[in-house]
Short mmCIF file of C-alpha atoms and ligand atoms in Angstrom, two decimals:
data_model
loop_
_atom_site.label_atom_id
_atom_site.label_comp_id
_atom_site.label_asym_id
_atom_site.label_seq_id
_atom_site.Cartn_x
_atom_site.Cartn_y
_atom_site.Cartn_z
CA MET A 1 0.00 0.00 0.00
CA PRO A 2 1.29 3.46 -0.82
CA VAL A 3 1.80 6.09 1.86
CA ARG A 4 -1.16 8.40 2.42
CA VAL A 5 -0.84 12.05 3.45
CA TYR A 6 -3.85 13.11 5.56
CA SER A 7 -5.12 16.65 5.87
CA PRO A 8 -6.04 17.41 9.49
CA THR A 9 -9.82 17.03 9.24
CA PRO A 10 -11.74 15.69 12.25
CA PRO A 11 -12.53 12.34 10.54
CA ASN A 12 -8.89 11.90 9.50
CA LEU A 13 -7.68 12.65 13.03
CA ARG A 14 -10.13 10.11 14.45
CA ARG A 15 -8.98 7.53 11.92
CA LEU A 16 -5.30 8.11 12.72
CA ALA A 17 -5.98 7.89 16.46
CA VAL A 18 -7.55 4.46 15.87
CA ALA A 19 -4.54 3.40 13.77
CA LEU A 20 -2.22 4.41 16.64
CA ARG A 21 -4.32 2.51 19.14
CA HIS A 22 -4.04 -0.57 16.89
CA GLY A 23 -0.25 -0.39 16.96
CA GLU A 24 0.31 1.28 13.57
CA LEU A 25 2.88 3.99 12.85
CA VAL A 26 1.75 7.55 12.06
CA ALA A 27 4.09 10.43 11.19
CA ILE A 28 2.84 13.53 13.01
CA PRO A 29 3.73 17.22 13.09
CA THR A 30 5.12 18.72 16.29
CA GLU A 31 6.39 22.24 16.91
CA THR A 32 10.01 20.98 16.67
CA VAL A 33 10.15 18.47 13.77
CA TYR A 34 7.86 15.70 12.42
CA GLY A 35 7.81 12.60 14.62
CA LEU A 36 7.21 8.95 13.71
CA ALA A 37 4.68 8.02 16.39
CA ALA A 38 3.52 4.70 17.85
CA ASN A 39 1.81 3.55 21.04
CA ALA A 40 4.59 3.91 23.64
CA LEU A 41 3.06 1.12 25.77
CA ASP A 42 3.14 -1.41 22.89
CA ALA A 43 6.61 -2.93 22.49
CA ARG A 44 5.75 -4.38 19.08
CA ALA A 45 4.59 -1.02 17.73
CA CYS A 46 7.77 0.61 19.04
CA ARG A 47 9.93 -2.06 17.41
CA ALA A 48 8.32 -1.08 14.10
CA ILE A 49 9.58 2.51 14.59
CA PHE A 50 13.18 1.28 14.82
CA ARG A 51 12.66 -0.89 11.73
CA ALA A 52 11.10 1.86 9.60
CA LYS A 53 13.86 4.35 10.45
CA GLY A 54 16.77 1.90 10.32
CA ARG A 55 17.49 3.18 13.81
CA PRO A 56 19.86 1.15 16.01
CA ALA A 57 18.18 -0.42 19.05
CA ASN A 58 20.58 1.39 21.41
CA ASP A 59 19.16 4.83 20.49
CA PRO A 60 16.13 5.36 22.80
CA LEU A 61 12.85 7.08 21.88
CA ILE A 62 11.21 10.19 23.35
CA VAL A 63 7.71 9.59 24.77
CA HIS A 64 5.10 12.28 24.05
CA VAL A 65 2.24 12.96 26.49
CA LEU A 66 -0.47 15.58 26.96
CA ASP A 67 0.69 17.00 30.27
CA LEU A 68 2.46 16.51 33.58
CA ALA A 69 -0.29 14.30 35.04
CA HIS A 70 0.11 11.82 32.15
CA ALA A 71 3.91 12.04 32.36
CA GLU A 72 3.87 11.11 36.04
CA LYS A 73 2.34 7.74 35.11
CA LEU A 74 5.46 6.90 33.09
CA ALA A 75 8.35 8.54 34.97
CA GLU A 76 9.42 9.25 38.56
CA PHE A 77 9.29 13.03 38.83
CA ASN A 78 11.25 15.06 41.38
CA ALA A 79 10.46 18.63 42.48
CA GLU A 80 12.89 20.17 39.96
CA ALA A 81 11.41 18.21 37.06
CA ARG A 82 7.91 19.34 38.06
CA LYS A 83 9.08 22.95 38.12
CA LEU A 84 10.41 22.67 34.57
CA ALA A 85 7.31 20.87 33.30
CA ARG A 86 5.04 23.52 34.83
CA GLN A 87 7.07 26.30 33.29
CA PHE A 88 7.85 24.93 29.81
CA TRP A 89 5.15 22.35 28.95
CA PRO A 90 3.60 22.07 26.53
CA GLY A 91 6.75 22.95 24.61
CA PRO A 92 10.14 21.91 23.21
CA LEU A 93 11.63 20.52 26.44
CA THR A 94 12.34 16.81 27.03
CA LEU A 95 13.04 15.57 30.56
CA VAL A 96 15.11 12.44 31.27
CA LEU A 97 13.93 10.78 34.49
CA PRO A 98 13.79 7.30 36.08
CA LYS A 99 11.18 5.26 34.23
CA LYS A 100 8.20 3.46 35.72
CA PRO A 101 7.65 -0.25 34.91
CA SER A 102 4.82 0.50 32.45
CA VAL A 103 7.34 1.80 29.87
CA PRO A 104 8.62 -1.10 27.71
CA GLY A 105 12.38 -1.59 27.69
CA ILE A 106 12.56 -1.18 23.93
CA VAL A 107 11.47 2.49 24.26
CA THR A 108 14.41 3.32 26.53
CA SER A 109 16.90 0.91 24.91
CA GLY A 110 17.02 -0.96 28.19
CA SER A 111 17.92 2.16 30.18
CA PRO A 112 16.29 2.68 33.63
CA THR A 113 15.49 6.25 32.51
CA VAL A 114 12.89 7.57 30.07
CA ALA A 115 12.88 10.76 27.98
CA ILE A 116 9.48 12.47 28.03
CA ARG A 117 7.84 15.66 26.77
CA ALA A 118 4.47 17.32 26.20
CA PRO A 119 4.41 18.80 22.68
CA ALA A 120 2.70 22.14 22.03
CA HIS A 121 1.58 21.51 18.43
CA PRO A 122 -2.25 21.57 18.37
CA LEU A 123 -2.49 18.57 16.00
CA ALA A 124 -0.09 16.46 18.08
CA ARG A 125 -2.19 17.34 21.12
CA ARG A 126 -5.47 16.48 19.42
CA LEU A 127 -4.11 13.08 18.40
CA LEU A 128 -2.77 12.43 21.91
CA ARG A 129 -6.19 13.26 23.31
CA LEU A 130 -8.13 11.17 20.76
CA ALA A 131 -5.79 8.17 21.00
CA GLY A 132 -5.61 8.31 24.80
CA ILE A 133 -2.16 6.70 24.85
CA PRO A 134 1.38 8.05 25.21
CA LEU A 135 3.20 8.22 21.87
CA ALA A 136 6.84 7.24 21.38
CA ALA A 137 8.10 9.39 18.52
CA PRO A 138 11.61 9.96 17.20
CA SER A 139 12.12 12.25 14.23
CA ALA A 140 10.33 10.86 11.13
CA ASN A 141 13.41 10.42 8.94
CA LEU A 142 15.81 7.64 8.00
CA PHE A 143 18.38 7.24 10.77
CA GLY A 144 21.21 9.77 10.57
CA TYR A 145 19.67 11.93 7.82
CA ILE A 146 18.34 15.48 8.17
CA SER A 147 15.16 15.67 10.30
CA PRO A 148 11.85 16.45 8.51
CA THR A 149 10.04 19.76 8.99
CA THR A 150 7.29 19.21 6.36
CA ALA A 151 5.06 16.28 5.39
CA ASP A 152 6.91 16.20 2.03
CA HIS A 153 10.21 15.64 3.86
CA VAL A 154 8.65 12.66 5.67
CA VAL A 155 7.35 11.15 2.42
CA ALA A 156 10.74 11.66 0.70
CA GLY A 157 12.50 9.59 3.38
CA LEU A 158 9.93 7.11 4.68
CA GLY A 159 7.28 7.08 1.92
CA ARG A 160 7.92 3.43 1.11
CA ARG A 161 8.21 2.33 4.72
CA ILE A 162 5.13 3.80 6.43
CA LEU A 163 1.42 4.18 5.58
CA HIS A 164 0.23 7.32 7.39
CA VAL A 165 1.49 10.92 7.43
CA LEU A 166 -0.53 13.71 9.07
CA ASP A 167 0.11 17.00 7.27
CA GLY A 168 0.43 19.94 9.64
CA GLY A 169 2.40 22.26 7.37
CA THR A 170 5.88 23.48 8.27
CA CYS A 171 7.13 23.02 11.85
CA GLN A 172 7.28 26.30 13.79
CA ILE A 173 10.61 25.78 15.57
CA GLY A 174 12.44 23.53 13.13
CA VAL A 175 15.06 21.94 15.41
CA GLU A 176 14.59 19.11 17.93
CA SER A 177 13.68 19.67 21.60
CA THR A 178 16.12 20.56 24.36
CA ILE A 179 16.88 17.38 26.35
CA VAL A 180 17.66 17.81 30.05
CA ASP A 181 18.87 14.97 32.25
CA LEU A 182 17.27 15.40 35.69
CA THR A 183 18.02 11.98 37.13
CA ASP A 184 20.26 13.80 39.64
CA PRO A 185 18.17 16.93 40.34
CA ALA A 186 21.14 18.61 42.05
CA LYS A 187 23.11 18.37 38.80
CA PRO A 188 20.83 19.03 35.82
CA ARG A 189 22.58 18.80 32.46
CA ILE A 190 21.60 19.50 28.90
CA LEU A 191 22.15 16.43 26.72
CA ARG A 192 20.96 18.19 23.55
CA PRO A 193 20.47 21.96 23.08
CA GLY A 194 17.15 23.17 21.66
CA ALA A 195 14.80 26.14 21.73
CA ILE A 196 14.67 26.20 25.56
CA THR A 197 18.10 27.55 26.54
CA ALA A 198 20.41 26.79 29.48
CA GLY A 199 19.73 30.31 30.77
CA GLN A 200 15.96 29.77 30.80
CA LEU A 201 16.37 26.46 32.69
CA GLN A 202 18.80 27.98 35.15
CA LYS A 203 16.39 30.79 35.96
CA VAL A 204 13.68 28.32 36.94
CA LEU A 205 15.91 25.83 38.76
CA GLY A 206 18.17 28.30 40.55
CA VAL A 207 21.24 26.07 40.04
CA PRO A 208 23.79 25.99 37.21
CA VAL A 209 22.79 23.73 34.32
CA GLY A 210 25.63 21.69 32.81
CA ARG A 211 26.03 21.00 29.13
CA LEU A 212 27.25 17.72 27.78
CA THR A 213 29.76 18.53 25.04
CA ARG A 214 29.67 16.65 21.74
CA ARG A 215 33.07 15.10 22.50
CA LYS A 216 32.11 13.82 25.95
CA ALA A 217 28.69 12.60 24.76
CA ALA A 218 30.25 9.99 22.48
CA ALA A 219 31.66 8.18 25.54
CA ASP A 220 28.81 8.81 28.01
CA PRO A 221 26.60 5.74 28.64
CA LEU A 222 23.87 8.01 30.05
CA ALA A 223 23.66 9.97 26.80
CA PRO A 224 22.78 7.34 24.19
CA GLY A 225 22.06 8.40 20.65
CA MET A 226 24.30 11.46 20.79
CA MET A 227 26.52 10.29 17.97
CA ALA A 228 28.92 12.85 16.59
CA ARG A 229 27.59 12.46 13.05
CA HIS A 230 23.83 13.03 12.71
CA TYR A 231 21.36 15.26 10.92
CA SER A 232 23.63 14.86 7.88
CA PRO A 233 23.08 15.48 4.18
CA ARG A 234 24.65 12.96 1.78
CA THR A 235 26.68 15.74 0.18
CA PRO A 236 29.81 16.57 2.24
CA LEU A 237 29.07 19.63 4.40
CA VAL A 238 31.70 22.04 5.70
CA LEU A 239 31.30 24.94 8.11
CA ARG A 240 32.93 28.05 6.77
CA GLU A 241 32.14 31.55 5.65
CA PRO A 242 30.98 30.92 2.05
CA VAL A 243 32.32 33.15 -0.70
CA ALA A 244 29.95 35.37 -2.66
CA LYS A 245 30.53 33.60 -5.99
CA PRO A 246 31.45 29.98 -5.29
CA ALA A 247 32.39 27.48 -8.01
CA ARG A 248 29.30 26.06 -9.71
CA LYS A 249 29.67 22.64 -8.07
CA ILE A 250 29.62 24.16 -4.58
CA ALA A 251 26.47 25.15 -2.71
CA ALA A 252 26.90 28.20 -0.49
CA VAL A 253 24.45 28.54 2.42
CA PHE A 254 24.41 32.00 4.02
CA LEU A 255 22.79 32.95 7.32
CA ARG A 256 21.13 35.95 5.70
CA LYS A 257 20.10 36.70 2.15
CA PRO A 258 23.18 38.02 0.38
CA ALA A 259 22.82 41.34 -1.40
CA GLY A 260 22.96 41.34 -5.17
CA GLN A 261 22.31 38.63 -7.71
CA THR A 262 21.22 35.11 -6.90
CA ALA A 263 22.31 31.83 -8.51
CA PRO A 264 21.15 28.18 -8.28
CA ASN A 265 24.01 27.39 -5.89
CA ILE A 266 23.33 30.31 -3.51
CA PHE A 267 21.06 29.54 -0.52
CA TRP A 268 20.18 31.47 2.62
CA LEU A 269 18.61 30.57 5.96
CA SER A 270 16.87 33.87 6.73
CA ARG A 271 16.19 37.27 5.27
CA ARG A 272 17.95 39.32 7.96
CA GLY A 273 19.60 36.81 10.30
CA ALA A 274 16.77 36.29 12.85
CA LEU A 275 17.64 33.07 14.71
CA ALA A 276 14.05 31.75 14.84
CA GLU A 277 13.90 32.03 11.05
CA VAL A 278 17.32 30.36 10.63
CA ALA A 279 16.18 27.42 12.80
CA ARG A 280 12.87 27.08 10.97
CA ASN A 281 14.52 27.03 7.53
CA LEU A 282 17.67 25.06 8.43
CA TYR A 283 16.64 21.49 7.58
CA GLY A 284 14.55 22.46 4.55
CA VAL A 285 17.41 24.43 2.99
CA LEU A 286 19.96 21.68 3.73
CA ARG A 287 17.64 19.13 2.10
CA GLN A 288 17.23 21.36 -0.94
CA ALA A 289 20.98 21.84 -1.30
CA ASP A 290 21.51 18.10 -0.80
CA ALA A 291 19.04 17.21 -3.56
CA SER A 292 20.73 19.35 -6.20
CA GLY A 293 23.84 17.29 -6.93
CA PHE A 294 26.53 19.61 -5.56
CA ALA A 295 30.00 18.28 -4.67
CA GLN A 296 30.04 20.18 -1.39
CA ILE A 297 27.76 22.31 0.79
CA GLN A 298 29.39 25.23 2.57
CA VAL A 299 27.43 26.64 5.51
CA GLU A 300 28.13 29.80 7.46
CA PRO A 301 28.10 28.92 11.20
CA LEU A 302 26.67 31.29 13.80
CA PRO A 303 28.97 33.23 16.12
CA ALA A 304 29.37 31.16 19.33
CA ASP A 305 28.06 34.04 21.47
CA ALA A 306 24.86 34.61 19.45
CA GLY A 307 22.71 33.26 22.33
CA GLY A 308 19.15 31.86 22.19
CA LEU A 309 18.70 29.28 19.44
CA ALA A 310 22.34 29.60 18.30
CA ALA A 311 23.57 26.74 20.54
CA ALA A 312 20.99 24.37 19.01
CA ILE A 313 21.63 25.51 15.42
CA ASN A 314 25.42 25.24 15.76
CA ASP A 315 25.10 21.83 17.45
CA ARG A 316 23.13 20.48 14.46
CA LEU A 317 25.51 22.09 11.97
CA HIS A 318 28.56 20.58 13.67
CA ARG A 319 26.95 17.13 13.68
CA ALA A 320 25.91 17.52 10.04
CA ALA A 321 29.53 18.37 9.20
CA ALA A 322 31.11 15.58 11.30
CA LYS A 323 32.99 12.83 9.46
CA VAL A 324 31.82 9.24 10.01
P1 AMP B 401 14.96 11.98 18.36
O1 AMP B 401 13.63 11.64 18.95
O2 AMP B 401 15.28 11.26 17.10
O3 AMP B 401 15.11 13.46 18.26
O4 AMP B 401 16.06 11.48 19.41
C1 AMP B 401 15.80 11.15 20.71
C2 AMP B 401 17.07 11.27 21.49
O5 AMP B 401 16.73 11.46 22.86
C3 AMP B 401 17.92 10.03 21.47
O6 AMP B 401 18.76 9.99 20.35
C4 AMP B 401 18.71 10.16 22.77
O7 AMP B 401 19.88 10.91 22.55
C5 AMP B 401 17.77 10.96 23.68
N1 AMP B 401 17.20 10.07 24.69
C6 AMP B 401 16.05 9.36 24.59
N2 AMP B 401 15.85 8.62 25.70
C7 AMP B 401 16.89 8.88 26.52
C8 AMP B 401 17.26 8.42 27.83
N3 AMP B 401 16.52 7.52 28.50
N4 AMP B 401 18.41 8.90 28.37
C9 AMP B 401 19.16 9.80 27.70
N5 AMP B 401 18.86 10.27 26.46
C10 AMP B 401 17.74 9.81 25.88
MG1 MG B 402 16.29 11.99 15.26
#
């Protein structure tokens, strides 16, 4: 059966909720990126996620729920975790906490902790409510490739491997959620930067929030799935200030629209450099550049002190540029 892209009508949402309850996979929009969702309490359904993505079994899934009350059925919350959930949910913040027995081992790759978040996207929330089950959902792309931010991106990667895609347009944020490890509430640490920044977390928690560096993550057993190379186009990608008129075989990706003439190998991530716009366009532009047969993609990185979304954007760019 060919993949079907569903518009978000009430009957379609009801139908997809039933499919999820029956253990089928449905790609869904969230405010970060599209997720490949399945019933998080059904080990067989979750195994199908790993199969469809070609994802290794040691890379655990994030569980999506409606709110804190539902999350507390799946994870052991502490006071700090509750504070963060109350402040930032629904939204792009994932908490890593000790799991409860109801969460199948396959979801957490055998880890005693579970990653959990309440998404803000209205369609993700309507499906969660209609299905009445928690949804395990990693990004809806083939393992290692650039995450999808439109239904077309999902179909391009997984169209022959899944049956259902819910079309919610382009994702608002465009990069994956911030992941915070709160298993030791005295020492919170960011495992993956996202739209919720270390500064925002620190303000709520009142203690310094650590950041797991890309180098340390590779060797950290408590940070699975943080491989150096990820989010990568097939075309080799390098981080450097692109030149105004690059050779024809080279794609140049600028942070802001360059003045003057355009060419098929000139791309930009925003009109004037606004970080929210850069994040929203990042994966779509990289996919476009990757599909055009260039020998190399050159991308202008953000200054390290740009703040806000810059840490998340630079993290993804460095991983996209990493050698195998
Ligand atoms: P994705 O949903 O594809 O954006 O990736 C989910 C990521 O969340 C994984 O690759 C892990 O790095 C992280 N993660 C999920 N579960 C856990 C966990 N129990 N402990 C630490 N990190 C986790
Ligand atoms: Mg992913």
